[in-house]
XYZ file of C-alpha atoms in Angstrom:
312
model
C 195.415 -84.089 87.374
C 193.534 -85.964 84.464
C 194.978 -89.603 85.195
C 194.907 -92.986 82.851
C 195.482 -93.996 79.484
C 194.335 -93.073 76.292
C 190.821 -92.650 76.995
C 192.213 -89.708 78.974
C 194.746 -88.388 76.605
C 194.120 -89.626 72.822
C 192.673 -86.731 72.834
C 190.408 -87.462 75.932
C 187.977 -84.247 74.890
C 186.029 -85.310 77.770
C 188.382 -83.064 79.616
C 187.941 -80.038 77.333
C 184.295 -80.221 77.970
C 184.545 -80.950 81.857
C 186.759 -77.496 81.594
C 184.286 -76.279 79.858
C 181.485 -76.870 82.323
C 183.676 -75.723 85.189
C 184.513 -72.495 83.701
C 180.670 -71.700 82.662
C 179.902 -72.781 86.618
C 182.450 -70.000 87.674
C 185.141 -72.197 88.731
C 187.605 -70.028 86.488
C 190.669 -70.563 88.810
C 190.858 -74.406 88.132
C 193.980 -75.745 86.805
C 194.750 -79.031 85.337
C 197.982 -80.384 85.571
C 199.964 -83.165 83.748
C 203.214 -84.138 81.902
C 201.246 -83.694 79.062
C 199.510 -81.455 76.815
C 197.005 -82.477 73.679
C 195.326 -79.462 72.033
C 193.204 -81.311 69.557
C 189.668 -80.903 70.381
C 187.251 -78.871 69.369
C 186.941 -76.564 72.699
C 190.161 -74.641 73.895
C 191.049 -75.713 77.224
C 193.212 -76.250 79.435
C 194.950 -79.666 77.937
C 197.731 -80.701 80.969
C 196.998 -84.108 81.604
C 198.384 -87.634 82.456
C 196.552 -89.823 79.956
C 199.334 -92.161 78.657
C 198.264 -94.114 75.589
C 198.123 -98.041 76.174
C 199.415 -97.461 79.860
C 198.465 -99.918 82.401
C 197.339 -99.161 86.279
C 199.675 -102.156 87.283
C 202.798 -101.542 84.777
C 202.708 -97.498 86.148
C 202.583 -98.539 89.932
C 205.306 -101.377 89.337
C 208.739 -101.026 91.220
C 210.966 -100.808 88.095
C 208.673 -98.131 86.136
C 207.314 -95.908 89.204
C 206.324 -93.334 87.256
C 203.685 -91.783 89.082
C 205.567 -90.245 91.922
C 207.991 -87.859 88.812
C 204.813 -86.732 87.557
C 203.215 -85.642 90.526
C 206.368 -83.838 91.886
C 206.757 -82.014 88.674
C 202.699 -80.750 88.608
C 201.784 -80.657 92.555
C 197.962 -81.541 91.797
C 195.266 -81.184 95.032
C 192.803 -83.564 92.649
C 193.615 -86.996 90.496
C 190.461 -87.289 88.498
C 191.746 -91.256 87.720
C 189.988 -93.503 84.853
C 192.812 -95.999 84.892
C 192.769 -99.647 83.868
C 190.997 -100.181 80.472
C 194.281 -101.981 79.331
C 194.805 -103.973 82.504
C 191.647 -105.220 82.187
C 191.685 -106.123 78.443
C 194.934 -107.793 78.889
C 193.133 -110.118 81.228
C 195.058 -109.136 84.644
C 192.996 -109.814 87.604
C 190.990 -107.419 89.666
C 193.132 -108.108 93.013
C 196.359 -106.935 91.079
C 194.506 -104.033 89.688
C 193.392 -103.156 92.730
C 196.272 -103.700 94.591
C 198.418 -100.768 91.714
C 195.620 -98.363 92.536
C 196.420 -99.049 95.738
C 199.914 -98.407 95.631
C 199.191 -95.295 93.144
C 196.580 -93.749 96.110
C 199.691 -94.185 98.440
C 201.895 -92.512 95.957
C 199.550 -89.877 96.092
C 199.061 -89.034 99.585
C 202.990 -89.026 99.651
C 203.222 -86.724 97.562
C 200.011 -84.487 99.264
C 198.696 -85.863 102.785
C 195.314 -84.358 101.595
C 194.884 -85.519 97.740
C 191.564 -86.000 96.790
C 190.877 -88.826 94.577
C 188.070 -89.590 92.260
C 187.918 -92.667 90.682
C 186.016 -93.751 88.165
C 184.200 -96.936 87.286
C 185.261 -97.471 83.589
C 183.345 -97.124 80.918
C 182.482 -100.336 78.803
C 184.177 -101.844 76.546
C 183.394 -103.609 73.603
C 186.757 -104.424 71.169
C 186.828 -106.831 68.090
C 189.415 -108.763 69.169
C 188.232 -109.359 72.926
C 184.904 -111.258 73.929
C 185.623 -111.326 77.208
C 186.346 -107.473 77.750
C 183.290 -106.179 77.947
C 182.379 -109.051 81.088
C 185.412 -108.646 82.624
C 185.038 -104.844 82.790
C 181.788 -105.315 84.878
C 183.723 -107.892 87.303
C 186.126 -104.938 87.575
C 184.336 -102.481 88.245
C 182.104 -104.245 91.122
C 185.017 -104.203 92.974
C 185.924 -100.500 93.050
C 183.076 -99.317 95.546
C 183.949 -101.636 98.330
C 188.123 -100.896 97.743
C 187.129 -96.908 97.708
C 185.659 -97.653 101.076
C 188.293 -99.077 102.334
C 190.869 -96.873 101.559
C 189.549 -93.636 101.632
C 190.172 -91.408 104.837
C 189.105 -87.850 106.729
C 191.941 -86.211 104.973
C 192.415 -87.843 101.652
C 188.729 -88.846 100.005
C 188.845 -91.510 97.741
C 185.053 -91.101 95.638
C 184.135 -93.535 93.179
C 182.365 -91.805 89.645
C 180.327 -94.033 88.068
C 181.201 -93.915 84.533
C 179.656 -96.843 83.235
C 176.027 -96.729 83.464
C 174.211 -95.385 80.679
C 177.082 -95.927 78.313
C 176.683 -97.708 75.439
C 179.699 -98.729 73.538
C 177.613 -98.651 70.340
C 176.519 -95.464 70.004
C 179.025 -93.630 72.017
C 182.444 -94.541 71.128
C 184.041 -94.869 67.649
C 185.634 -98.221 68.226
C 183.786 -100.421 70.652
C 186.696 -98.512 73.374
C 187.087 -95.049 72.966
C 184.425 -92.240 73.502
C 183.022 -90.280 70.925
C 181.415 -87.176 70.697
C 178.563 -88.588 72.508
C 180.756 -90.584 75.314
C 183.071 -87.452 75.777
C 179.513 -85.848 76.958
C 178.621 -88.305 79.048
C 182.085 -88.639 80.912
C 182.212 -84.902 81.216
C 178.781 -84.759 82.862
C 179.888 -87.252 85.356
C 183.020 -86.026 86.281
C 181.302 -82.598 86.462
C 179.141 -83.246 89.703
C 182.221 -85.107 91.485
C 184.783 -82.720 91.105
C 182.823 -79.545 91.351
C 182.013 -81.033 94.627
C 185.674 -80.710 95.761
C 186.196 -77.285 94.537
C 186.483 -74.045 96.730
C 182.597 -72.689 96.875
C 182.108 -69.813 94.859
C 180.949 -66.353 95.615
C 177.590 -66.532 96.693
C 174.417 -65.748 93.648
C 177.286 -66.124 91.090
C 175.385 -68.013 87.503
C 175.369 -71.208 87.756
C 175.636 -71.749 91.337
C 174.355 -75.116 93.210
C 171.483 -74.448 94.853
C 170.361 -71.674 93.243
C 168.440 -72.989 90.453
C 165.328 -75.257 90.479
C 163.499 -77.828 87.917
C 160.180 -78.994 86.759
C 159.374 -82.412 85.726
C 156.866 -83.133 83.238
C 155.091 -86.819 82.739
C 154.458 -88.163 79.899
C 152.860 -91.921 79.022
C 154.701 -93.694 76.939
C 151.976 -96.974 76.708
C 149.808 -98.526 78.818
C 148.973 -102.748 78.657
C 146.992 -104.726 80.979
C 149.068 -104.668 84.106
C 151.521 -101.886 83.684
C 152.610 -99.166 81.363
C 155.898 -97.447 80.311
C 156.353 -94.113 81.252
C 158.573 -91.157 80.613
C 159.685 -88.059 82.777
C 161.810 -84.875 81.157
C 163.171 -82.703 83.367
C 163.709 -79.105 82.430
C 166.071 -76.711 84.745
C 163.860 -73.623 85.067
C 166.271 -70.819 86.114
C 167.478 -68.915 83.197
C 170.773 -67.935 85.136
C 171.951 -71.029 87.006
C 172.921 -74.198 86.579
C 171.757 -77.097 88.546
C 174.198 -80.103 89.247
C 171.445 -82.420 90.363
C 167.910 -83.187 90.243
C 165.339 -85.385 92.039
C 161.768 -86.536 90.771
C 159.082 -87.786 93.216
C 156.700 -89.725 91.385
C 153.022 -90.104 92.979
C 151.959 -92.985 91.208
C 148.261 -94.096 91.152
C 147.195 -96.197 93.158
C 147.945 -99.948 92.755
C 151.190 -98.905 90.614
C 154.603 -99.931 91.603
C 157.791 -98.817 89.944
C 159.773 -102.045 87.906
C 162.289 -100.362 86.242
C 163.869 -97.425 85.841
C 166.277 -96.144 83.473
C 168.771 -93.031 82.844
C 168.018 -92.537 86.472
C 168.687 -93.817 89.824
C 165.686 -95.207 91.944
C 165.073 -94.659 95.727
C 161.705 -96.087 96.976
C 159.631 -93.810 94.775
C 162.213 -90.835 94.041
C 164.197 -90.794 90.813
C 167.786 -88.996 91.514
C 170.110 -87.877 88.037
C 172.588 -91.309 86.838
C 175.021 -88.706 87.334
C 175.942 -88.112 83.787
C 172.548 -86.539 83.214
C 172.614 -84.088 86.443
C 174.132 -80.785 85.008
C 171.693 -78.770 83.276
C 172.279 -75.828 82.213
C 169.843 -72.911 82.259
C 166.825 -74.182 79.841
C 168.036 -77.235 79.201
C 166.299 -80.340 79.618
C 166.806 -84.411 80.041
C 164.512 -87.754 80.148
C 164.945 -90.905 82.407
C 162.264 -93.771 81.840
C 160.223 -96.007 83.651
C 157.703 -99.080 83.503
C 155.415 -99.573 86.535
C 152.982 -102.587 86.981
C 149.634 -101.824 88.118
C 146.382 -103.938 89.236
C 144.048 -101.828 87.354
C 142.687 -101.978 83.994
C 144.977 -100.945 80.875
C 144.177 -97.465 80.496
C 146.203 -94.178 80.268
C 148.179 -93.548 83.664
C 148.216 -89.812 85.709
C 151.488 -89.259 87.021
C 152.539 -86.120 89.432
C 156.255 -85.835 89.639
C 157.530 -82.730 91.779
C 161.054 -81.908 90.956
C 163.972 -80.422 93.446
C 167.246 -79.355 92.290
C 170.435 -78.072 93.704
């Protein structure tokens, strides 16, 4: 069950691409489920969903509207794949009250299925006309999941949090500073991809796409070099030409004296460079880039980089 508000339903294509991706992967028995059912986006899918336009996480979970228990009776989901909160949060309710409906909404849930699996998402940014403060109070918000998935998760019912807001940029990928374009449908769909896939039943084993059965190379590339440090650049290419890969990792050997700074469209580990997420499903062929700057003590002067790739 697709859960939230209109970034999830008006049309939300995000979810005809995540279908997409599942389907290609071999997960052709998924079902989504929902009240609901949008078929305007480009890619036929599957369209059930629960993504109420200008719905907020605390108004759903209140006593007089409880709406989320009817909905869940009438469509039985094993899955809520919830981005919920975008309006709570521009409407200026605090973070304990959100919190405390998702809370409430989780406990609907497991009511309704004693083993629901829940993913969560951190929202994605946003950045309206009319509201300074939205885009700031989004990142208070969304500090807060991580430690409230913790706490509430269990053996039987996994609460997983799905990091949807790093690497978006409210700029380039929605159409109104709130609402994801073709570019932020992408993005969401390639993080949700990883998280629910995850969850699934495994698949038949050497069937396309499988995890685990591909593998990657990363190639270097200097971007500049200054006195001190240089910016470089990594693209990683999934070199199976039958299976997917849902995840990557890069371990750079810098030269000596260097010492990673920065990193960025990745996520840094000592000197290993995982996928953001977003960026981890490639499909056969395809490729992606994550960025870095590294100081150094030597002399400006162009940098050699080895960066062995895994995949699974």
């Amino acid at each position: 069950m697709p859960l939230g508000d209109s970034i999830t339903g008006s049309p939300g294509c995000w979810r005809s691409l995540l279908w997409d991706q599942l389907q290609n992967a071999g997960y052709t028995d998924i079902n989504f489920v929902g009240t609901l059912n949008a078929q305007s986006c480009a890619l036929t899918h599957d369209a059930d969903n629960e993504g109420h336009g200008g719905f907020l996480a605390t108004a759903t979970a209140t006593a007089d509207q409880n709406l989320l228990p009817g909905w869940l009776a009438a469509t039985a989901p094993d899955i809520v794949v919830m981005h919920f909160g975008t309006n709570d949060v521009w409407s200026s309710i605090a973070p304990d009250a959100i919190l405390a409906a998702y809370t409430k909404l989780v406990g609907q849930m497991r009511a309704a299925n004693p083993a629901m699996k829940v993913l969560v998402a951190q929202l994605i940014p946003i950045n309206p006309s009319s509201c300074a403060e939205c885009a700031p109070r989004t990142v208070a918000f969304n500090q807060r999941i991580p430690a409230w998935a913790q706490g509430i998760t269990t053996v039987q019912s996994p609460v997983a949090v799905v990091d949807q807001w790093t690497g978006f940029d409210t700029a380039t990928d929605t159409y109104d500073g709130v609402h994801p374009n073709a570019s932020g449908d992408a993005k969401m769909a390639a993080r949700w991809y990883p998280a629910l896939s995850a969850l699934l039943s495994p698949r038949d084993p050497g069937e396309p796409g499988e995890p685990g059965s591909g593998g990657c190379s990363a190639a270097f590339r200097a971007v500049s070099a200054w006195q001190g440090g240089y910016q470089g650049e990594v693209t990683v290419t999934n070199t199976s030409s039958t299976a997917a890969i849902s995840s990557w990792a890069v371990s750079l050997a810098l030269p000596a004296g260097s010492r990673l700074t920065q990193v960025w469209n990745g996520a840094l580990t000592g000197t290993t460079v995982r996928d953001a997420g977003w960026n981890g499903t490639l499909t056969p062929g395809a490729s992606t880039a994550f960025g870095f700057v590294a100081s150094t003590s030597g002399a400006a002067g162009t940098p050699s980089v080895t960066a062995p790739c895994s995949a699974s």
